[in-house]
């Protein structure tokens, strides 16, 4: 800690630098956006995998196998270089012709490529997390609720999801924290996250170590805040760990009152 090469005064100088702050917000926004998209796609894939129809389950399993099995960095580079394979996005209608044609590079910006690649990669993990959570719910409760006349949508909303959440939240929180750190890969395709912002500065000033310490500091701060939020959510949804039967009976009681 006393090594002069650490250059602590320079660390303090850049800790709240506008360029670093802008990059930090890009990192946070990208994490939130990717996690939201990955959760939606993961939920769809999980429900498809649990379907008895092979027309739904097999494509979903292939989707999860591919995007979970290939490295995030490889996917980032592939999407960023999509224009090599597809020059233009065009809409062509027989008898009318081309309605519009847009160069791929105009659509597949670095930020779009990063969002798409990380969302697809993360959705593979979220699909398995959500599927595991849904499968953890006691089948006896869902069967009992169905016998009482609950529609599948209401059954899922009132019985399955509340109980599955306590199994979904912990791994989802870990995945979100891991995703935050994974976003540092987007610097390779020139997305202005916190790491890329630091690299842009030390490329001019050659103050590499102090800038990397700044980046490390902000990652630790954000991860610490996220860990606190994760702990709160785990406690909130974990309150029914020993009260599944009571929660189930309350849901049935409310349903019967509405009837």
Short mmCIF file of C-alpha atoms in Angstrom, two decimals:
data_model
loop_
_atom_site.label_atom_id
_atom_site.label_comp_id
_atom_site.label_asym_id
_atom_site.label_seq_id
_atom_site.Cartn_x
_atom_site.Cartn_y
_atom_site.Cartn_z
CA UNK A 1 0.00 0.00 0.00
CA UNK A 2 2.99 2.31 0.47
CA UNK A 3 4.48 1.55 -2.94
CA UNK A 4 4.97 4.93 -4.67
CA UNK A 5 3.97 3.36 -7.99
CA UNK A 6 0.40 3.12 -6.73
CA UNK A 7 0.23 6.92 -6.97
CA UNK A 8 -2.67 7.44 -4.55
CA UNK A 9 -2.96 11.21 -5.24
CA UNK A 10 -3.67 10.40 -8.88
CA UNK A 11 -6.23 7.79 -7.81
CA UNK A 12 -8.03 10.49 -5.81
CA UNK A 13 -7.81 12.88 -8.75
CA UNK A 14 -9.62 10.51 -11.12
CA UNK A 15 -12.01 8.88 -8.65
CA UNK A 16 -14.88 11.24 -9.56
CA UNK A 17 -13.60 12.30 -12.95
CA UNK A 18 -16.52 13.10 -15.32
CA UNK A 19 -15.34 10.58 -17.90
CA UNK A 20 -15.11 7.85 -15.25
CA UNK A 21 -18.57 8.74 -13.90
CA UNK A 22 -20.06 8.62 -17.39
CA UNK A 23 -18.48 5.22 -17.98
CA UNK A 24 -19.78 3.98 -14.63
CA UNK A 25 -23.35 4.92 -15.54
CA UNK A 26 -22.96 3.14 -18.89
CA UNK A 27 -21.83 0.01 -17.01
CA UNK A 28 -24.79 0.17 -14.61
CA UNK A 29 -27.32 0.90 -17.35
CA UNK A 30 -25.97 -1.90 -19.54
CA UNK A 31 -26.16 -4.33 -16.60
CA UNK A 32 -29.78 -3.42 -15.85
CA UNK A 33 -30.82 -3.54 -19.51
CA UNK A 34 -29.12 -6.85 -20.23
CA UNK A 35 -30.46 -8.46 -17.05
CA UNK A 36 -34.01 -7.35 -17.84
CA UNK A 37 -33.84 -8.73 -21.38
CA UNK A 38 -32.13 -11.92 -20.23
CA UNK A 39 -34.78 -12.52 -17.57
CA UNK A 40 -37.60 -12.14 -20.09
CA UNK A 41 -35.93 -14.43 -22.63
CA UNK A 42 -34.92 -16.84 -19.88
CA UNK A 43 -38.49 -17.04 -18.59
CA UNK A 44 -39.79 -17.82 -22.08
CA UNK A 45 -37.10 -20.43 -22.66
CA UNK A 46 -37.72 -22.01 -19.24
CA UNK A 47 -41.46 -22.34 -19.87
CA UNK A 48 -40.77 -23.79 -23.31
CA UNK A 49 -38.34 -26.35 -21.88
CA UNK A 50 -40.95 -27.41 -19.34
CA UNK A 51 -43.57 -27.86 -22.04
CA UNK A 52 -44.67 -31.37 -22.94
CA UNK A 53 -44.53 -30.40 -26.61
CA UNK A 54 -41.24 -31.25 -28.29
CA UNK A 55 -41.87 -28.45 -30.79
CA UNK A 56 -41.35 -26.06 -27.89
CA UNK A 57 -38.95 -27.88 -25.59
CA UNK A 58 -36.33 -28.96 -28.16
CA UNK A 59 -35.75 -25.47 -29.71
CA UNK A 60 -35.56 -24.00 -26.20
CA UNK A 61 -32.97 -26.55 -25.10
CA UNK A 62 -30.91 -25.91 -28.23
CA UNK A 63 -31.13 -22.16 -27.54
CA UNK A 64 -29.87 -22.61 -23.96
CA UNK A 65 -27.19 -25.09 -25.05
CA UNK A 66 -25.77 -22.73 -27.67
CA UNK A 67 -25.82 -19.38 -25.88
CA UNK A 68 -24.78 -20.78 -22.52
CA UNK A 69 -22.06 -22.92 -24.06
CA UNK A 70 -20.23 -20.24 -26.06
CA UNK A 71 -18.05 -17.60 -24.35
CA UNK A 72 -19.49 -14.11 -23.94
CA UNK A 73 -16.39 -12.57 -25.56
CA UNK A 74 -16.80 -14.71 -28.69
CA UNK A 75 -20.46 -13.73 -28.95
CA UNK A 76 -19.56 -10.05 -28.54
CA UNK A 77 -17.07 -10.18 -31.40
CA UNK A 78 -19.44 -12.18 -33.62
CA UNK A 79 -22.35 -9.76 -33.23
CA UNK A 80 -20.05 -6.75 -33.63
CA UNK A 81 -18.81 -8.17 -36.93
CA UNK A 82 -22.24 -9.27 -38.18
CA UNK A 83 -21.91 -6.95 -41.17
CA UNK A 84 -19.30 -9.33 -42.63
CA UNK A 85 -22.05 -11.93 -43.03
CA UNK A 86 -25.08 -9.67 -43.51
CA UNK A 87 -24.39 -6.46 -45.40
CA UNK A 88 -27.88 -4.98 -45.12
CA UNK A 89 -31.17 -5.48 -43.32
CA UNK A 90 -33.85 -5.27 -45.98
CA UNK A 91 -37.59 -5.87 -46.32
CA UNK A 92 -38.50 -7.37 -49.70
CA UNK A 93 -42.07 -8.13 -50.74
CA UNK A 94 -42.79 -10.27 -53.83
CA UNK A 95 -44.33 -8.22 -56.61
CA UNK A 96 -43.43 -4.95 -54.92
CA UNK A 97 -39.71 -5.16 -54.38
CA UNK A 98 -37.50 -3.78 -51.66
CA UNK A 99 -39.37 -1.60 -49.19
CA UNK A 100 -36.30 -0.50 -47.27
CA UNK A 101 -32.67 -1.46 -46.87
CA UNK A 102 -30.43 -0.41 -43.98
CA UNK A 103 -26.69 -1.13 -43.74
CA UNK A 104 -25.98 -3.53 -40.90
CA UNK A 105 -23.32 -1.25 -39.45
CA UNK A 106 -25.95 1.47 -38.97
CA UNK A 107 -27.97 -0.88 -36.76
CA UNK A 108 -25.31 -3.02 -35.10
CA UNK A 109 -23.56 -0.26 -33.16
CA UNK A 110 -21.12 -1.29 -30.43
CA UNK A 111 -23.74 -0.72 -27.73
CA UNK A 112 -26.41 -2.71 -29.60
CA UNK A 113 -23.94 -5.54 -30.24
CA UNK A 114 -22.97 -5.59 -26.56
CA UNK A 115 -26.59 -5.59 -25.40
CA UNK A 116 -27.60 -8.34 -27.80
CA UNK A 117 -24.61 -10.57 -27.15
CA UNK A 118 -24.71 -10.31 -23.36
CA UNK A 119 -28.51 -10.67 -23.22
CA UNK A 120 -28.48 -13.87 -25.24
CA UNK A 121 -25.53 -15.25 -23.30
CA UNK A 122 -27.11 -14.45 -19.93
CA UNK A 123 -30.55 -15.71 -20.96
CA UNK A 124 -29.15 -19.25 -21.19
CA UNK A 125 -28.22 -19.14 -17.51
CA UNK A 126 -31.44 -17.41 -16.48
CA UNK A 127 -33.50 -20.07 -18.27
CA UNK A 128 -31.95 -22.81 -16.13
CA UNK A 129 -32.27 -20.74 -12.94
CA UNK A 130 -35.95 -20.01 -13.57
CA UNK A 131 -36.69 -23.59 -14.63
CA UNK A 132 -35.07 -24.91 -11.46
CA UNK A 133 -37.08 -22.48 -9.34
CA UNK A 134 -40.40 -23.39 -10.97
CA UNK A 135 -39.69 -27.10 -10.66
CA UNK A 136 -38.96 -26.71 -6.93
CA UNK A 137 -42.61 -25.92 -6.15
CA UNK A 138 -44.52 -28.83 -4.65
CA UNK A 139 -46.66 -30.39 -7.38
CA UNK A 140 -49.29 -31.31 -4.83
CA UNK A 141 -50.12 -27.64 -4.30
CA UNK A 142 -50.50 -26.89 -7.99
CA UNK A 143 -52.64 -29.97 -8.49
CA UNK A 144 -54.85 -29.01 -5.55
CA UNK A 145 -55.25 -25.46 -6.85
CA UNK A 146 -56.10 -26.77 -10.33
CA UNK A 147 -58.74 -29.08 -8.84
CA UNK A 148 -60.37 -26.05 -7.19
CA UNK A 149 -60.73 -24.42 -10.60
CA UNK A 150 -57.78 -22.05 -10.71
CA UNK A 151 -56.84 -21.05 -14.23
CA UNK A 152 -53.20 -21.79 -15.20
CA UNK A 153 -52.33 -18.09 -15.37
CA UNK A 154 -53.77 -17.41 -11.90
CA UNK A 155 -52.20 -20.58 -10.50
CA UNK A 156 -48.80 -19.53 -11.79
CA UNK A 157 -49.16 -16.00 -10.43
CA UNK A 158 -50.58 -16.89 -7.01
CA UNK A 159 -49.06 -20.28 -6.20
CA UNK A 160 -46.02 -21.08 -8.31
CA UNK A 161 -44.12 -17.82 -8.71
CA UNK A 162 -44.26 -16.63 -5.05
CA UNK A 163 -42.81 -19.95 -3.87
CA UNK A 164 -40.33 -20.27 -6.71
CA UNK A 165 -38.90 -16.82 -6.08
CA UNK A 166 -36.97 -17.88 -2.97
CA UNK A 167 -35.14 -20.42 -5.14
CA UNK A 168 -34.69 -18.00 -8.04
CA UNK A 169 -33.50 -14.87 -6.19
CA UNK A 170 -30.12 -16.11 -4.78
CA UNK A 171 -28.68 -17.44 -8.07
CA UNK A 172 -30.19 -14.51 -9.98
CA UNK A 173 -28.46 -12.08 -7.64
CA UNK A 174 -25.18 -13.89 -8.17
CA UNK A 175 -25.70 -13.83 -11.94
CA UNK A 176 -26.41 -10.08 -11.85
CA UNK A 177 -23.21 -9.42 -9.94
CA UNK A 178 -21.30 -11.65 -12.33
CA UNK A 179 -22.91 -9.84 -15.27
CA UNK A 180 -21.79 -6.47 -13.91
CA UNK A 181 -18.20 -7.68 -14.03
CA UNK A 182 -18.71 -9.39 -17.40
CA UNK A 183 -19.72 -6.04 -18.93
CA UNK A 184 -16.04 -5.08 -18.75
CA UNK A 185 -15.63 -7.23 -21.87
CA UNK A 186 -17.51 -4.64 -23.93
CA UNK A 187 -14.47 -2.38 -23.79
CA UNK A 188 -12.97 -4.60 -26.50
CA UNK A 189 -15.59 -3.33 -28.99
CA UNK A 190 -15.26 0.30 -27.86
CA UNK A 191 -18.38 0.60 -25.69
CA UNK A 192 -17.74 3.46 -23.28
CA UNK A 193 -18.08 1.59 -19.98
CA UNK A 194 -16.04 2.41 -16.89
CA UNK A 195 -13.08 0.25 -17.97
CA UNK A 196 -13.01 1.70 -21.49
CA UNK A 197 -13.18 5.22 -20.03
CA UNK A 198 -10.19 4.47 -17.80
CA UNK A 199 -8.30 2.96 -20.72
CA UNK A 200 -8.96 6.07 -22.80
CA UNK A 201 -7.45 8.21 -20.04
CA UNK A 202 -4.35 6.15 -19.28
CA UNK A 203 -3.67 5.73 -23.01
CA UNK A 204 -2.94 9.49 -22.96
CA UNK A 205 -1.41 9.90 -19.50
CA UNK A 206 0.31 6.49 -19.06
CA UNK A 207 -1.07 6.41 -15.48
CA UNK A 208 -2.20 2.81 -15.88
CA UNK A 209 -2.11 1.49 -12.32
CA UNK A 210 -3.95 4.44 -10.67
CA UNK A 211 -6.74 4.29 -13.27
CA UNK A 212 -7.14 0.54 -12.82
CA UNK A 213 -7.38 1.09 -9.07
CA UNK A 214 -10.16 3.60 -9.71
CA UNK A 215 -12.03 1.06 -11.85
CA UNK A 216 -11.56 -1.63 -9.19
CA UNK A 217 -12.88 0.73 -6.51
CA UNK A 218 -16.09 1.48 -8.39
CA UNK A 219 -16.73 -2.17 -9.22
CA UNK A 220 -16.37 -3.01 -5.53
CA UNK A 221 -18.75 -0.20 -4.56
CA UNK A 222 -21.46 -1.26 -6.99
CA UNK A 223 -21.08 -4.96 -6.15
CA UNK A 224 -21.35 -4.14 -2.43
CA UNK A 225 -24.59 -2.21 -2.99
CA UNK A 226 -25.99 -5.02 -5.12
CA UNK A 227 -25.05 -7.58 -2.46
CA UNK A 228 -27.01 -5.62 0.15
CA UNK A 229 -30.03 -5.50 -2.17
CA UNK A 230 -29.73 -9.21 -2.86
CA UNK A 231 -29.65 -9.97 0.87
CA UNK A 232 -32.80 -7.92 1.43
CA UNK A 233 -34.65 -9.74 -1.37
CA UNK A 234 -33.53 -13.13 -0.06
CA UNK A 235 -34.84 -12.31 3.41
CA UNK A 236 -38.11 -11.00 1.98
CA UNK A 237 -38.85 -14.07 -0.14
CA UNK A 238 -37.35 -16.41 2.44
CA UNK A 239 -39.96 -15.52 5.04
CA UNK A 240 -42.17 -18.32 3.68
CA UNK A 241 -39.49 -21.00 3.79
CA UNK A 242 -41.31 -22.65 6.66
CA UNK A 243 -44.74 -21.40 5.71
CA UNK A 244 -45.43 -22.82 2.27
CA UNK A 245 -48.58 -24.53 3.44
CA UNK A 246 -49.85 -21.38 5.14
CA UNK A 247 -49.13 -19.27 2.05
CA UNK A 248 -50.84 -21.83 -0.14
CA UNK A 249 -53.94 -21.85 2.07
CA UNK A 250 -54.09 -18.05 2.05
CA UNK A 251 -53.98 -18.00 -1.75
CA UNK A 252 -56.73 -20.60 -1.96
CA UNK A 253 -58.81 -18.67 0.59
CA UNK A 254 -58.52 -15.46 -1.43
CA UNK A 255 -59.41 -17.36 -4.60
CA UNK A 256 -62.52 -18.89 -2.97
CA UNK A 257 -63.62 -15.48 -1.68
CA UNK A 258 -63.42 -14.07 -5.19
CA UNK A 259 -65.52 -16.95 -6.46
#
